[in-house]
């Protein structure tokens, strides 16, 4: 029972890790003991690009001190690769069978993991969209600030050029010019 609990923890951990790359159509853990199959884990992604991303990131990483050697599998239909006799509990070849003996996982766990990973993907997508919107707003604010600074420099430059000029003059009713004064004149 403890082995099964360890396996289910492993399965859950791997499912959630691999589903970060995209939607998994299946995660199959080999229960075979032959040298050419022991320790094999097969992940089937809905999209080939997601599988490629997963392969590139996971290859060469370590899990529990063991090197992960990820590669594409020639298997496209895991139903055909599975040992039907094993699924019916009567494989005569045992763990050394060349067909895939898939370690069983309770359906409610698979369903729960699928739902959780979908929620995680949606949350990640929303987070990225929010970051993009925030980045766009920051960029617009920087551009607006730059526009205001350019306008301000342009306005100040114009103002500075007028500072060397004489103050504007007013004309009285007779057409005589007078300098403007900040003080009011008394008649």
mmCIF file of C-alpha atoms in Angstrom:
data_model
loop_
_atom_site.group_PDB
_atom_site.id
_atom_site.type_symbol
_atom_site.label_atom_id
_atom_site.label_comp_id
_atom_site.label_asym_id
_atom_site.label_seq_id
_atom_site.Cartn_x
_atom_site.Cartn_y
_atom_site.Cartn_z
ATOM 1 C CA UNK A 1 0.000 0.000 0.000
ATOM 2 C CA UNK A 2 2.872 2.387 0.763
ATOM 3 C CA UNK A 3 4.350 1.642 -2.676
ATOM 4 C CA UNK A 4 1.035 2.496 -4.296
ATOM 5 C CA UNK A 5 0.848 5.764 -2.323
ATOM 6 C CA UNK A 6 4.411 6.647 -3.425
ATOM 7 C CA UNK A 7 3.504 5.847 -7.013
ATOM 8 C CA UNK A 8 0.362 7.988 -6.918
ATOM 9 C CA UNK A 9 2.364 10.900 -5.484
ATOM 10 C CA UNK A 10 4.917 10.435 -8.287
ATOM 11 C CA UNK A 11 2.150 10.284 -10.884
ATOM 12 C CA UNK A 12 0.458 13.416 -9.550
ATOM 13 C CA UNK A 13 3.732 15.332 -9.422
ATOM 14 C CA UNK A 14 4.675 14.352 -12.968
ATOM 15 C CA UNK A 15 1.219 15.005 -14.370
ATOM 16 C CA UNK A 16 1.172 18.529 -12.957
ATOM 17 C CA UNK A 17 4.752 19.221 -14.062
ATOM 18 C CA UNK A 18 4.264 17.972 -17.622
ATOM 19 C CA UNK A 19 0.861 19.595 -18.023
ATOM 20 C CA UNK A 20 2.567 22.985 -17.689
ATOM 21 C CA UNK A 21 3.632 22.479 -21.295
ATOM 22 C CA UNK A 22 0.134 21.777 -22.567
ATOM 23 C CA UNK A 23 -2.856 19.504 -22.345
ATOM 24 C CA UNK A 24 -1.967 15.877 -21.711
ATOM 25 C CA UNK A 25 -4.038 13.230 -23.434
ATOM 26 C CA UNK A 26 -2.352 10.581 -21.357
ATOM 27 C CA UNK A 27 0.465 9.854 -18.957
ATOM 28 C CA UNK A 28 1.531 6.227 -18.942
ATOM 29 C CA UNK A 29 4.001 4.749 -16.466
ATOM 30 C CA UNK A 30 5.519 1.411 -17.466
ATOM 31 C CA UNK A 31 5.211 -1.362 -14.895
ATOM 32 C CA UNK A 32 7.532 -3.563 -16.960
ATOM 33 C CA UNK A 33 10.798 -4.735 -15.422
ATOM 34 C CA UNK A 34 12.759 -5.537 -18.605
ATOM 35 C CA UNK A 35 15.921 -3.455 -19.000
ATOM 36 C CA UNK A 36 14.609 -1.818 -22.157
ATOM 37 C CA UNK A 37 11.387 -0.597 -20.461
ATOM 38 C CA UNK A 38 12.001 -0.180 -16.755
ATOM 39 C CA UNK A 39 11.401 3.352 -15.542
ATOM 40 C CA UNK A 40 9.805 4.518 -18.779
ATOM 41 C CA UNK A 41 7.168 7.216 -18.620
ATOM 42 C CA UNK A 42 5.182 8.195 -21.686
ATOM 43 C CA UNK A 43 3.378 11.525 -22.017
ATOM 44 C CA UNK A 44 1.011 12.101 -24.910
ATOM 45 C CA UNK A 45 0.248 15.736 -25.621
ATOM 46 C CA UNK A 46 -2.658 17.039 -27.631
ATOM 47 C CA UNK A 47 -0.307 19.252 -29.640
ATOM 48 C CA UNK A 48 3.093 18.312 -31.103
ATOM 49 C CA UNK A 49 4.536 21.763 -30.350
ATOM 50 C CA UNK A 50 3.713 21.270 -26.658
ATOM 51 C CA UNK A 51 5.453 17.900 -26.729
ATOM 52 C CA UNK A 52 8.512 19.532 -28.286
ATOM 53 C CA UNK A 53 8.585 22.238 -25.597
ATOM 54 C CA UNK A 54 8.338 19.575 -22.911
ATOM 55 C CA UNK A 55 11.073 17.453 -24.437
ATOM 56 C CA UNK A 56 13.465 20.411 -24.733
ATOM 57 C CA UNK A 57 12.958 21.496 -21.125
ATOM 58 C CA UNK A 58 12.828 18.099 -19.449
ATOM 59 C CA UNK A 59 15.727 16.403 -21.264
ATOM 60 C CA UNK A 60 18.820 16.514 -19.089
ATOM 61 C CA UNK A 61 17.009 17.449 -15.875
ATOM 62 C CA UNK A 62 17.146 15.283 -12.775
ATOM 63 C CA UNK A 63 14.365 13.719 -10.780
ATOM 64 C CA UNK A 64 15.218 12.116 -7.432
ATOM 65 C CA UNK A 65 18.864 12.055 -8.445
ATOM 66 C CA UNK A 66 18.158 10.321 -11.760
ATOM 67 C CA UNK A 67 18.884 11.846 -15.135
ATOM 68 C CA UNK A 68 15.870 12.341 -17.388
ATOM 69 C CA UNK A 69 16.529 11.249 -20.944
ATOM 70 C CA UNK A 70 13.531 12.535 -22.851
ATOM 71 C CA UNK A 71 12.927 11.500 -26.426
ATOM 72 C CA UNK A 72 10.094 11.187 -28.900
ATOM 73 C CA UNK A 73 8.328 7.854 -28.938
ATOM 74 C CA UNK A 74 7.391 6.170 -32.194
ATOM 75 C CA UNK A 75 4.186 5.071 -30.448
ATOM 76 C CA UNK A 76 1.228 7.182 -31.556
ATOM 77 C CA UNK A 77 -1.575 4.951 -30.314
ATOM 78 C CA UNK A 78 -0.934 3.737 -26.790
ATOM 79 C CA UNK A 79 -3.934 1.409 -26.939
ATOM 80 C CA UNK A 80 -1.999 -0.640 -29.515
ATOM 81 C CA UNK A 81 1.204 -0.563 -27.447
ATOM 82 C CA UNK A 82 -0.480 -1.825 -24.273
ATOM 83 C CA UNK A 83 -0.487 -5.470 -23.302
ATOM 84 C CA UNK A 84 -4.134 -6.488 -23.376
ATOM 85 C CA UNK A 85 -3.351 -9.615 -21.365
ATOM 86 C CA UNK A 86 -1.802 -7.463 -18.613
ATOM 87 C CA UNK A 87 -4.888 -5.220 -18.611
ATOM 88 C CA UNK A 88 -6.979 -8.375 -18.104
ATOM 89 C CA UNK A 89 -4.574 -9.591 -15.405
ATOM 90 C CA UNK A 90 -3.291 -12.694 -17.210
ATOM 91 C CA UNK A 91 -0.051 -11.803 -19.071
ATOM 92 C CA UNK A 92 2.077 -14.970 -19.183
ATOM 93 C CA UNK A 93 5.315 -13.073 -19.918
ATOM 94 C CA UNK A 94 5.104 -11.011 -16.714
ATOM 95 C CA UNK A 95 7.144 -7.847 -16.321
ATOM 96 C CA UNK A 96 9.448 -8.891 -19.165
ATOM 97 C CA UNK A 97 6.676 -8.556 -21.746
ATOM 98 C CA UNK A 98 7.548 -6.316 -24.688
ATOM 99 C CA UNK A 99 4.119 -4.700 -24.687
ATOM 100 C CA UNK A 100 3.482 -1.826 -22.318
ATOM 101 C CA UNK A 101 2.248 -2.789 -18.881
ATOM 102 C CA UNK A 102 0.669 0.484 -17.773
ATOM 103 C CA UNK A 103 0.643 0.985 -14.041
ATOM 104 C CA UNK A 104 -3.019 1.588 -13.126
ATOM 105 C CA UNK A 105 -4.121 4.997 -11.856
ATOM 106 C CA UNK A 106 -7.556 5.557 -10.319
ATOM 107 C CA UNK A 107 -9.824 7.373 -12.745
ATOM 108 C CA UNK A 108 -10.985 9.987 -10.170
ATOM 109 C CA UNK A 109 -7.335 10.996 -9.645
ATOM 110 C CA UNK A 110 -6.744 11.363 -13.390
ATOM 111 C CA UNK A 111 -9.937 13.402 -13.741
ATOM 112 C CA UNK A 112 -8.986 15.630 -10.803
ATOM 113 C CA UNK A 113 -5.479 16.185 -12.168
ATOM 114 C CA UNK A 114 -6.868 17.064 -15.588
ATOM 115 C CA UNK A 115 -9.210 19.636 -14.019
ATOM 116 C CA UNK A 116 -6.458 21.078 -11.800
ATOM 117 C CA UNK A 117 -4.002 21.369 -14.666
ATOM 118 C CA UNK A 118 -6.635 23.091 -16.814
ATOM 119 C CA UNK A 119 -7.265 25.624 -14.037
ATOM 120 C CA UNK A 120 -3.510 26.172 -13.669
ATOM 121 C CA UNK A 121 -3.137 26.753 -17.426
ATOM 122 C CA UNK A 122 -6.028 29.241 -17.415
ATOM 123 C CA UNK A 123 -4.575 31.067 -14.406
ATOM 124 C CA UNK A 124 -1.158 31.193 -16.095
ATOM 125 C CA UNK A 125 -2.726 32.503 -19.312
ATOM 126 C CA UNK A 126 -4.633 35.167 -17.353
ATOM 127 C CA UNK A 127 -1.441 36.129 -15.485
ATOM 128 C CA UNK A 128 0.484 36.510 -18.751
ATOM 129 C CA UNK A 129 -2.328 38.548 -20.318
ATOM 130 C CA UNK A 130 -2.418 40.787 -17.240
ATOM 131 C CA UNK A 131 1.361 41.273 -17.414
ATOM 132 C CA UNK A 132 1.076 42.151 -21.105
ATOM 133 C CA UNK A 133 -1.687 44.690 -20.391
ATOM 134 C CA UNK A 134 0.322 46.147 -17.527
ATOM 135 C CA UNK A 135 3.414 46.314 -19.711
ATOM 136 C CA UNK A 136 1.400 48.048 -22.447
ATOM 137 C CA UNK A 137 0.018 50.577 -19.952
ATOM 138 C CA UNK A 138 3.513 51.290 -18.613
ATOM 139 C CA UNK A 139 4.811 51.721 -22.151
ATOM 140 C CA UNK A 140 1.951 54.129 -22.984
ATOM 141 C CA UNK A 141 2.638 56.108 -19.791
ATOM 142 C CA UNK A 142 6.336 56.338 -20.681
ATOM 143 C CA UNK A 143 5.421 57.473 -24.192
ATOM 144 C CA UNK A 144 2.915 60.001 -22.798
ATOM 145 C CA UNK A 145 5.539 61.278 -20.349
ATOM 146 C CA UNK A 146 7.999 61.611 -23.209
ATOM 147 C CA UNK A 147 5.403 63.525 -25.256
ATOM 148 C CA UNK A 148 4.696 65.856 -22.325
ATOM 149 C CA UNK A 149 8.413 66.414 -21.744
ATOM 150 C CA UNK A 150 8.954 67.218 -25.418
ATOM 151 C CA UNK A 151 5.963 69.573 -25.354
ATOM 152 C CA UNK A 152 7.228 71.139 -22.149
ATOM 153 C CA UNK A 153 10.711 71.656 -23.612
ATOM 154 C CA UNK A 154 9.184 73.114 -26.731
ATOM 155 C CA UNK A 155 6.975 75.466 -24.695
ATOM 156 C CA UNK A 156 9.834 76.461 -22.362
ATOM 157 C CA UNK A 157 12.114 77.054 -25.292
ATOM 158 C CA UNK A 158 9.553 79.389 -26.824
ATOM 159 C CA UNK A 159 9.100 81.129 -23.500
ATOM 160 C CA UNK A 160 12.856 81.614 -23.082
ATOM 161 C CA UNK A 161 13.186 83.220 -26.464
ATOM 162 C CA UNK A 162 10.526 85.773 -25.507
ATOM 163 C CA UNK A 163 12.211 86.575 -22.198
ATOM 164 C CA UNK A 164 14.809 88.642 -24.020
ATOM 165 C CA UNK A 165 12.185 90.728 -25.779
ATOM 166 C CA UNK A 166 10.684 93.917 -24.461
ATOM 167 C CA UNK A 167 7.385 93.654 -22.686
ATOM 168 C CA UNK A 168 4.376 94.042 -24.977
ATOM 169 C CA UNK A 169 3.038 97.558 -25.425
ATOM 170 C CA UNK A 170 -0.484 98.855 -25.130
ATOM 171 C CA UNK A 171 -2.033 101.579 -27.218
ATOM 172 C CA UNK A 172 -4.234 104.215 -25.729
ATOM 173 C CA UNK A 173 -7.264 105.776 -27.372
ATOM 174 C CA UNK A 174 -5.069 108.198 -29.310
ATOM 175 C CA UNK A 175 -2.868 105.459 -30.676
ATOM 176 C CA UNK A 176 0.085 106.308 -28.464
ATOM 177 C CA UNK A 177 2.097 103.381 -27.254
ATOM 178 C CA UNK A 178 2.686 102.766 -23.584
ATOM 179 C CA UNK A 179 4.589 100.008 -21.773
ATOM 180 C CA UNK A 180 2.403 97.707 -19.778
ATOM 181 C CA UNK A 181 2.900 98.041 -16.157
ATOM 182 C CA UNK A 182 1.904 95.737 -13.405
ATOM 183 C CA UNK A 183 0.891 98.755 -11.344
ATOM 184 C CA UNK A 184 -2.310 100.481 -12.111
ATOM 185 C CA UNK A 185 -2.030 104.071 -13.162
ATOM 186 C CA UNK A 186 -3.929 106.771 -11.488
ATOM 187 C CA UNK A 187 -5.377 109.510 -13.598
#
